[in-house]
CSV table of C-alpha atoms and ligand atoms in Angstrom, one decimal:
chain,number,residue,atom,x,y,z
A,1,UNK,CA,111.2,120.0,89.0
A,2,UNK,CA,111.3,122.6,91.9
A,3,UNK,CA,109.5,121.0,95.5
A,4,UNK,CA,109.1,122.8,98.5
A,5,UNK,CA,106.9,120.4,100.3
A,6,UNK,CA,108.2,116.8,98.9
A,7,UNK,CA,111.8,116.0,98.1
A,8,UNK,CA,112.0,114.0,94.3
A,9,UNK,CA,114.3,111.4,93.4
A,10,UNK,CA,114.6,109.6,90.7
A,11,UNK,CA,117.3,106.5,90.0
A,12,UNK,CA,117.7,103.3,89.2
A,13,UNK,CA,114.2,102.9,88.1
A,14,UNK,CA,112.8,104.2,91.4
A,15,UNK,CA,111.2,107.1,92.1
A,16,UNK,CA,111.2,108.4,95.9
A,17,UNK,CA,108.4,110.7,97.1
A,18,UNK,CA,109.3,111.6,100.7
A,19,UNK,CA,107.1,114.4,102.5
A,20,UNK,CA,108.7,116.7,103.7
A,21,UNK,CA,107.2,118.7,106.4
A,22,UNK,CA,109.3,116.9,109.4
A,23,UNK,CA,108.0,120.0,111.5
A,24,UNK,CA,104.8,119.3,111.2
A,25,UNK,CA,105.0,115.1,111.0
A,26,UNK,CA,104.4,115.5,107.6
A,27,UNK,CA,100.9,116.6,107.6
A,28,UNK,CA,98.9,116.7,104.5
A,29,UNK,CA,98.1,120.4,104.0
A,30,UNK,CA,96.9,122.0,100.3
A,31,UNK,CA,100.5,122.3,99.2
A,32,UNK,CA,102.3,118.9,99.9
A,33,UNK,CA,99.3,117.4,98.1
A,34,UNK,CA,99.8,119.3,95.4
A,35,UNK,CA,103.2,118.2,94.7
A,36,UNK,CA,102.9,115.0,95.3
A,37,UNK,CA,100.2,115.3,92.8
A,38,UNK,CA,102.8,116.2,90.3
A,39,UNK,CA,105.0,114.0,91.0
A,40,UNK,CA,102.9,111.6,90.1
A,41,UNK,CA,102.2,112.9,87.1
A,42,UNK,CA,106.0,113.5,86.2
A,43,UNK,CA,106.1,109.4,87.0
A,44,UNK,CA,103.1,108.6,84.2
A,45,UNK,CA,105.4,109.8,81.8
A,46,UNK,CA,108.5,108.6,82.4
A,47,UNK,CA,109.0,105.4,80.5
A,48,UNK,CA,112.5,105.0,82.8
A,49,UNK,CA,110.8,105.1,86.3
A,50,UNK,CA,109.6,101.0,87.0
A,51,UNK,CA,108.2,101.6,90.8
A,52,UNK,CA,108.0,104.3,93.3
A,53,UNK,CA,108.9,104.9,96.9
A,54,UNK,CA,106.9,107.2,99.3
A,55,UNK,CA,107.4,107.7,102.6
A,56,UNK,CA,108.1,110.6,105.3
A,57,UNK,CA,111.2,113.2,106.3
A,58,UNK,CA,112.8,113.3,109.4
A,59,UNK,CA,113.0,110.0,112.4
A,60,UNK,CA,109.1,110.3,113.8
A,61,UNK,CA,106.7,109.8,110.9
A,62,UNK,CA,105.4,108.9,107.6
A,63,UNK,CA,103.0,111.6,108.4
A,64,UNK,CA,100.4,112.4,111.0
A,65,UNK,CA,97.6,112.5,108.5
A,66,UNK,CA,95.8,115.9,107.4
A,67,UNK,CA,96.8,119.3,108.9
A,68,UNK,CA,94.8,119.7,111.8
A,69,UNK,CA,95.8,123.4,111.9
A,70,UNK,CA,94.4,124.2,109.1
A,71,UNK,CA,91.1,122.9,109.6
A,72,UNK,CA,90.4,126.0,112.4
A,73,UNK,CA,87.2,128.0,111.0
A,74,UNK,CA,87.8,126.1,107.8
A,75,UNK,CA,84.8,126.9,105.6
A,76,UNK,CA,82.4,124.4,104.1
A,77,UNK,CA,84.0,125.0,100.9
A,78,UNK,CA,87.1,124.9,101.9
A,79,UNK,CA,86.7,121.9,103.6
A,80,UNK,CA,85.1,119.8,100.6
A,81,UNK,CA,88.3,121.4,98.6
A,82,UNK,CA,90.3,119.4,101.1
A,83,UNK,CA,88.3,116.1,101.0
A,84,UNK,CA,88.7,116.1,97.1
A,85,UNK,CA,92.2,116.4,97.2
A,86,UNK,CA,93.0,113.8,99.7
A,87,UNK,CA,90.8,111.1,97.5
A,88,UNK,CA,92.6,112.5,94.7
A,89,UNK,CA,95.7,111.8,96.3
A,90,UNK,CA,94.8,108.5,97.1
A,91,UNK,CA,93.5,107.4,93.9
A,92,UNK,CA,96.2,108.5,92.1
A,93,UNK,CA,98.5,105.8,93.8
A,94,UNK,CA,95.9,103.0,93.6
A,95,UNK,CA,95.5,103.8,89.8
A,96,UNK,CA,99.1,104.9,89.0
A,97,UNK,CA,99.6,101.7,86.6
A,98,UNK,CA,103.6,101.7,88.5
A,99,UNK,CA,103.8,99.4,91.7
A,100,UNK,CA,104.0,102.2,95.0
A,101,UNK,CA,105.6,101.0,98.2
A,102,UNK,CA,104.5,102.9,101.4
A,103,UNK,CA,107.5,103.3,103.8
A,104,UNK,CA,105.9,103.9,106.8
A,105,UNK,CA,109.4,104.9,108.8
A,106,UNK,CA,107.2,106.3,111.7
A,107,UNK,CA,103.5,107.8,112.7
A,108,UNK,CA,100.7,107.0,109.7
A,109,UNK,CA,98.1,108.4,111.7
A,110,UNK,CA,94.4,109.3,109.5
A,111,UNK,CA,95.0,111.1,105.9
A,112,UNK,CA,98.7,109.5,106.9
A,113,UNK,CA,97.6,105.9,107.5
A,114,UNK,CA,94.5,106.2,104.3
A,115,UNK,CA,97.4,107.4,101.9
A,116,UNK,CA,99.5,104.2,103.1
A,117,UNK,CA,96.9,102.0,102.5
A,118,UNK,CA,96.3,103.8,98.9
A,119,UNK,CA,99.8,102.2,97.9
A,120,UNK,CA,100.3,98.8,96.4
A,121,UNK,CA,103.1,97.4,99.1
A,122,UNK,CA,103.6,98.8,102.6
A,123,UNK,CA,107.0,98.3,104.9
A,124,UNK,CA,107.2,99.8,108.2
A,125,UNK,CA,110.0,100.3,110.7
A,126,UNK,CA,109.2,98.3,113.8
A,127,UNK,CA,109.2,101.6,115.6
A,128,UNK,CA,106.3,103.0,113.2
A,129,UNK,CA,103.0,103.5,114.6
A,130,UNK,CA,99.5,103.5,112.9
A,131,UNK,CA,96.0,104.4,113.2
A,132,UNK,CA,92.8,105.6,112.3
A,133,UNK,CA,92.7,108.7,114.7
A,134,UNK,CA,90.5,110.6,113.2
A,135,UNK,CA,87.6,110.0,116.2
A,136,UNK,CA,90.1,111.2,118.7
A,137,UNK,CA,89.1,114.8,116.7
A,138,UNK,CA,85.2,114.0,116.2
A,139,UNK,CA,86.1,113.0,112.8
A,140,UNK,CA,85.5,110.0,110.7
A,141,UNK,CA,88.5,108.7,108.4
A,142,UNK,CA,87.6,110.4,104.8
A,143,UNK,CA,90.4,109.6,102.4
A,144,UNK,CA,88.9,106.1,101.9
A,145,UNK,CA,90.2,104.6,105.3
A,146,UNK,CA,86.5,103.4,106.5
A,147,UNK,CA,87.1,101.3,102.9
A,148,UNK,CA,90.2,100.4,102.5
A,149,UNK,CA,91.1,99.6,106.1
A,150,UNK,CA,87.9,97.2,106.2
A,151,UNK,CA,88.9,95.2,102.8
A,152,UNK,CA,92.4,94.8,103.9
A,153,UNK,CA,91.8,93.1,107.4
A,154,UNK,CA,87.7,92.7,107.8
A,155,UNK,CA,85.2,94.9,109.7
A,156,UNK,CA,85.6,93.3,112.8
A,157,UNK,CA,89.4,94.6,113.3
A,158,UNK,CA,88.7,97.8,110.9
A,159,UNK,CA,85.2,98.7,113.1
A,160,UNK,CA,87.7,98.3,116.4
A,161,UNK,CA,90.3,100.4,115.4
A,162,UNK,CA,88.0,103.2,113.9
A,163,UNK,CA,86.2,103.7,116.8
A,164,UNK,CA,88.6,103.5,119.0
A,165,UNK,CA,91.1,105.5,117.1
A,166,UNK,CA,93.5,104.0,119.0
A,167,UNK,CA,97.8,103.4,117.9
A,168,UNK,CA,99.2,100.2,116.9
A,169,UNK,CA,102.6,99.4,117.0
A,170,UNK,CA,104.4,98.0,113.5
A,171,UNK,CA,104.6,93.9,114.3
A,172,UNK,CA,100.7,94.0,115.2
A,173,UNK,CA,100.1,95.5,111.8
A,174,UNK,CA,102.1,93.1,110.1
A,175,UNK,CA,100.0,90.2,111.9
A,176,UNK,CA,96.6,92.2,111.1
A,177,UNK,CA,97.7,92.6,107.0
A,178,UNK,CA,97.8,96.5,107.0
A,179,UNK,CA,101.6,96.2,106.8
A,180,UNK,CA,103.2,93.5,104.3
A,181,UNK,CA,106.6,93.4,106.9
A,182,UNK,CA,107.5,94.9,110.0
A,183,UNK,CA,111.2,95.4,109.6
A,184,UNK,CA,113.8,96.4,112.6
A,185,UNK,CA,115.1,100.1,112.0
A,186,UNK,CA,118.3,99.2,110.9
A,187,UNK,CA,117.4,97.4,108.2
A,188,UNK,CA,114.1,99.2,107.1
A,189,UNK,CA,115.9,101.2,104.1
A,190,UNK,CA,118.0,98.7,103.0
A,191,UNK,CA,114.6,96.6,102.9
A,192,UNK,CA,112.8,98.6,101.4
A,193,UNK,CA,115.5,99.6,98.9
A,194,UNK,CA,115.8,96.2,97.9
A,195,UNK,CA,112.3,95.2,97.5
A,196,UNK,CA,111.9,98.5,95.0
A,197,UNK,CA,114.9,97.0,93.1
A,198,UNK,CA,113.2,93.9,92.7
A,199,UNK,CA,110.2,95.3,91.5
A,200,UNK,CA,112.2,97.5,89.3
A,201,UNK,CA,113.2,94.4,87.2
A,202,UNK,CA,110.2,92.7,86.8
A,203,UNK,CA,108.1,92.9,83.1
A,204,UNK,CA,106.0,96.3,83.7
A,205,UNK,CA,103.5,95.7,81.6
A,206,UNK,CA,102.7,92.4,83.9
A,207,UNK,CA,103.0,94.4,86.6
A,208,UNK,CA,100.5,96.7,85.6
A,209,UNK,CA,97.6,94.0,83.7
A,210,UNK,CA,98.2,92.6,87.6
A,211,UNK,CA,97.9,95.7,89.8
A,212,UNK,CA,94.4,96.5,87.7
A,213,UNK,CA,93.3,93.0,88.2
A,214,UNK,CA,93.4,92.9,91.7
A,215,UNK,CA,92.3,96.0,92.6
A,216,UNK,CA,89.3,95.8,90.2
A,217,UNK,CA,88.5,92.4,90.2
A,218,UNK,CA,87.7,93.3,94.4
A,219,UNK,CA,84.9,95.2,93.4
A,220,UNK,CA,83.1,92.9,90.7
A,221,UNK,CA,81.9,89.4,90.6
A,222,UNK,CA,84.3,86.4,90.6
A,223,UNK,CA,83.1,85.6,86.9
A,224,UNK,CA,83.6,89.0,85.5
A,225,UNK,CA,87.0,89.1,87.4
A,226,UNK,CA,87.9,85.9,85.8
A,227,UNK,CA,86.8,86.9,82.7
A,228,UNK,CA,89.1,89.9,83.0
A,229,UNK,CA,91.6,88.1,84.0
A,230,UNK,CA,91.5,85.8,80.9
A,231,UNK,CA,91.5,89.3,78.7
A,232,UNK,CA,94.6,90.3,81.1
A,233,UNK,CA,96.3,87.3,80.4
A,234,UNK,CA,95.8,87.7,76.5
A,235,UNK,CA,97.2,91.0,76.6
A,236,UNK,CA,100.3,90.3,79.0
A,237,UNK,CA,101.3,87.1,76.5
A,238,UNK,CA,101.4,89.2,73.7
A,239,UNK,CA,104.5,91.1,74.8
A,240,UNK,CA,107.8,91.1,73.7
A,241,UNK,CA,108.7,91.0,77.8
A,242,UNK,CA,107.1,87.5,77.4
A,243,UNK,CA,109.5,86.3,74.7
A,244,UNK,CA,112.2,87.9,76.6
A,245,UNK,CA,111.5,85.8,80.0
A,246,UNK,CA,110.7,82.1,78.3
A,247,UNK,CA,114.4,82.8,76.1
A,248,UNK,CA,116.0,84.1,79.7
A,249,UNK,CA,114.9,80.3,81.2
A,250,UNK,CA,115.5,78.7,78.4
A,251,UNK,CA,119.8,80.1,78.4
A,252,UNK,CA,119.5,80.0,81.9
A,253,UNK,CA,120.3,84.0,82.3
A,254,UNK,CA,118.3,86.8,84.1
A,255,UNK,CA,116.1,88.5,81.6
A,256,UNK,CA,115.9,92.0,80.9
A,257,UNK,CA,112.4,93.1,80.8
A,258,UNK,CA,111.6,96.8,78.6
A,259,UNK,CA,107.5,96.9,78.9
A,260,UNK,CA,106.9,96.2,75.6
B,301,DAK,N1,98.5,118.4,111.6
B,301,DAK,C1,99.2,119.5,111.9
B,301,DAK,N2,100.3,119.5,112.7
B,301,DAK,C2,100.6,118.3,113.3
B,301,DAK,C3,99.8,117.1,113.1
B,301,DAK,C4,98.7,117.2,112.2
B,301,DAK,N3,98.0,116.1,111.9
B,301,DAK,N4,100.4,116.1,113.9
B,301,DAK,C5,101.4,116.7,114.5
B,301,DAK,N5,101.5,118.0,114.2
B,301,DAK,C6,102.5,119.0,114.7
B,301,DAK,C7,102.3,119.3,116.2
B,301,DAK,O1,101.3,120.2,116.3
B,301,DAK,C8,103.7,119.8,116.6
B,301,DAK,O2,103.9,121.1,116.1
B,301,DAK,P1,104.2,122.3,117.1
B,301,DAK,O3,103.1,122.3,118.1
B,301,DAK,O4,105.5,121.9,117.7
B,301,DAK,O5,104.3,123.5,116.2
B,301,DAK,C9,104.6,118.9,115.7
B,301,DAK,O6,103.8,118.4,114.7
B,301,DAK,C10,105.2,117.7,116.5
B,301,DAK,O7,104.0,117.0,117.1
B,301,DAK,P2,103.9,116.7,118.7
B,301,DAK,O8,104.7,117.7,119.5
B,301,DAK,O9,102.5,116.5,119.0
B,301,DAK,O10,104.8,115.4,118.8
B,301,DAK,P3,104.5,114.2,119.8
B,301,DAK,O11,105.7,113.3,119.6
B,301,DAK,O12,104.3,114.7,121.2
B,301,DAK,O13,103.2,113.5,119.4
B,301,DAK,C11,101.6,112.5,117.8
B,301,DAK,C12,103.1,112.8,118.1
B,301,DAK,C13,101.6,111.9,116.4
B,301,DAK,C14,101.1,111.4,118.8
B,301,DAK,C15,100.8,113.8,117.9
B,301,DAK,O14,101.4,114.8,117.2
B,301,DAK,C16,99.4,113.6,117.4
B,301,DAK,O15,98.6,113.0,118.0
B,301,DAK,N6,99.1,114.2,116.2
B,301,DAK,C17,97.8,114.2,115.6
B,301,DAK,C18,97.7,112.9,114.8
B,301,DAK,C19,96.3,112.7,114.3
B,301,DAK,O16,95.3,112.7,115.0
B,301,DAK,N7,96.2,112.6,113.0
B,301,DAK,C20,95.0,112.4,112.3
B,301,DAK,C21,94.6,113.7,111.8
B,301,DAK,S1,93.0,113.7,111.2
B,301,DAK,C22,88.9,116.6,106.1
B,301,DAK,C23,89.3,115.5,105.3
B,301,DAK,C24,90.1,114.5,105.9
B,301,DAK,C25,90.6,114.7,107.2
B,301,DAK,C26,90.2,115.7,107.9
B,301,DAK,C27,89.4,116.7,107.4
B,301,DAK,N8,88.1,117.6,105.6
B,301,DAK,C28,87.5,117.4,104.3
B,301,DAK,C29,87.9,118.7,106.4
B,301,DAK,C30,91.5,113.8,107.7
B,301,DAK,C31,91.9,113.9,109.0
B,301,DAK,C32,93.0,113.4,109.6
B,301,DAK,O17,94.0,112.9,109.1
């Protein structure tokens, strides 16, 4: 697949999405989400790919949220174009039935920050920054962020930094819950790499019954989330993977999980 806007690796059951418009602090313009969009879709479909990597070109940022540029004497139209795609963007990672770690290796500012939190895992470089920003512009975060940011650490903290639109540095993430880890620079690939290889061998078919289950069962009662959870359960002990880990224990080697 040809990119001009994303770079698209694929190996050892990893597939890394980095955006790359380093110029710009990879800014979400029409284009880059259009890629990634197909990257994604290349991921559905390949049986070989077990998680997925995204995170941003160049030393400074993960990206700087949506293209300000291009919003000058952007039409109405245009504009709701724009809105669409950045949801799209971000649902496809919450519903992409593949774990997604953010690497947040520098700014995640708006559309940058909302796309982060769209991802299952998120591991920034302790010289990352984040925010909401978007008020700094007369805006209102619109890829989800007045959402997500306010299930992930509460409305007190997620009202604060909304209005404010202020920059937070990496370790008071971490302590807030936006970001899993804070990791020192030096090690942030390496961290990263190895958490995606981790995931990489774990039963997919778990993964996925458990990636649905939480990020539905948020939305529902606790009894229907239990009660999916018991169907969840029923499905995810009915696969071979299952038989493959209880034999593993049982000969005391590691087991080889194929999602099936
Ligand atoms: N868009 C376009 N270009 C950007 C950009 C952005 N978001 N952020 C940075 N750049 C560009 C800069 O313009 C500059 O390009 P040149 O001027 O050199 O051509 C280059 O990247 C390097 O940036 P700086 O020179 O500013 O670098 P600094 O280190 O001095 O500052 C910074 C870094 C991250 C603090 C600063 O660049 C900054 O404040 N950037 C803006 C960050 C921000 O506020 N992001 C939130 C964007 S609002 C919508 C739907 C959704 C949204 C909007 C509309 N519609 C439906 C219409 C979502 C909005 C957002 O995400």
């Amino acid at each position: 697949m040809e990119f001009k806007h994303i770079i698209y690796e694929k190996a050892e059951g990893i597939a890394t999405i980095t955006l790359n418009r380093p110029e710009a602090l990879n800014a979400f313009n029409k284009e880059l989400i259009t890629e990634v969009l197909q990257a994604i879709e290349d991921i559905k479909t390949d049986e070989a790919i077990r998680v997925v990597v995204l995170t941003g070109a160049g030393e400074k940022a993960f990206s700087a949220g949506a293209d300000i540029k291009a919003m000058k004497g952007m039409t109405a139209l245009k504009a709701r174009e724009l809105s669409l795609m950045g949801e799209k963007l971000c649902l496809a990672f919450e519903n992409l039935e593949k774990p997604v770690i953010a690497a947040i290796n520098g700014y995640a500012l708006g559309g940058g920050l909302e796309a982060a939190m769209s991802c299952d895992l998120r591991i920034a470089s302790e010289n990352a920054r984040m925010g909401q920003t978007e008020i700094n512009i007369g805006l209102i975060p619109g890829w989800g962020g007045t959402q997500r940011l306010t299930r992930l650490i509460g409305a007190t903290k997620a009202k604060e930094l909304i209005y404010t639109g202020k920059l937070i540095d990496a370790k008071t993430a971490e302590q807030l819950g936006i970001v899993n880890m804070a990791v020192p620079a030096d090690k942030f690939k390496e961290t990263v790499r190895q958490l995606a290889l981790d995931l990489a061998q774990k039963a997919p078919v778990a993964i996925k019954v458990a990636k649905a289950l939480i990020n539905k069962g948020s939305e529902i009662s606790l009894d229907a989330a239990l009660a999916l959870e018991r169907e969840g359960f029923g499905v995810v002990a009915s696969t071979e993977d299952l038989q493959e880990g209880v034999s593993a224990f049982t000969e005391k080697r590691k087991p080889t999980f194929k999602g099936k």
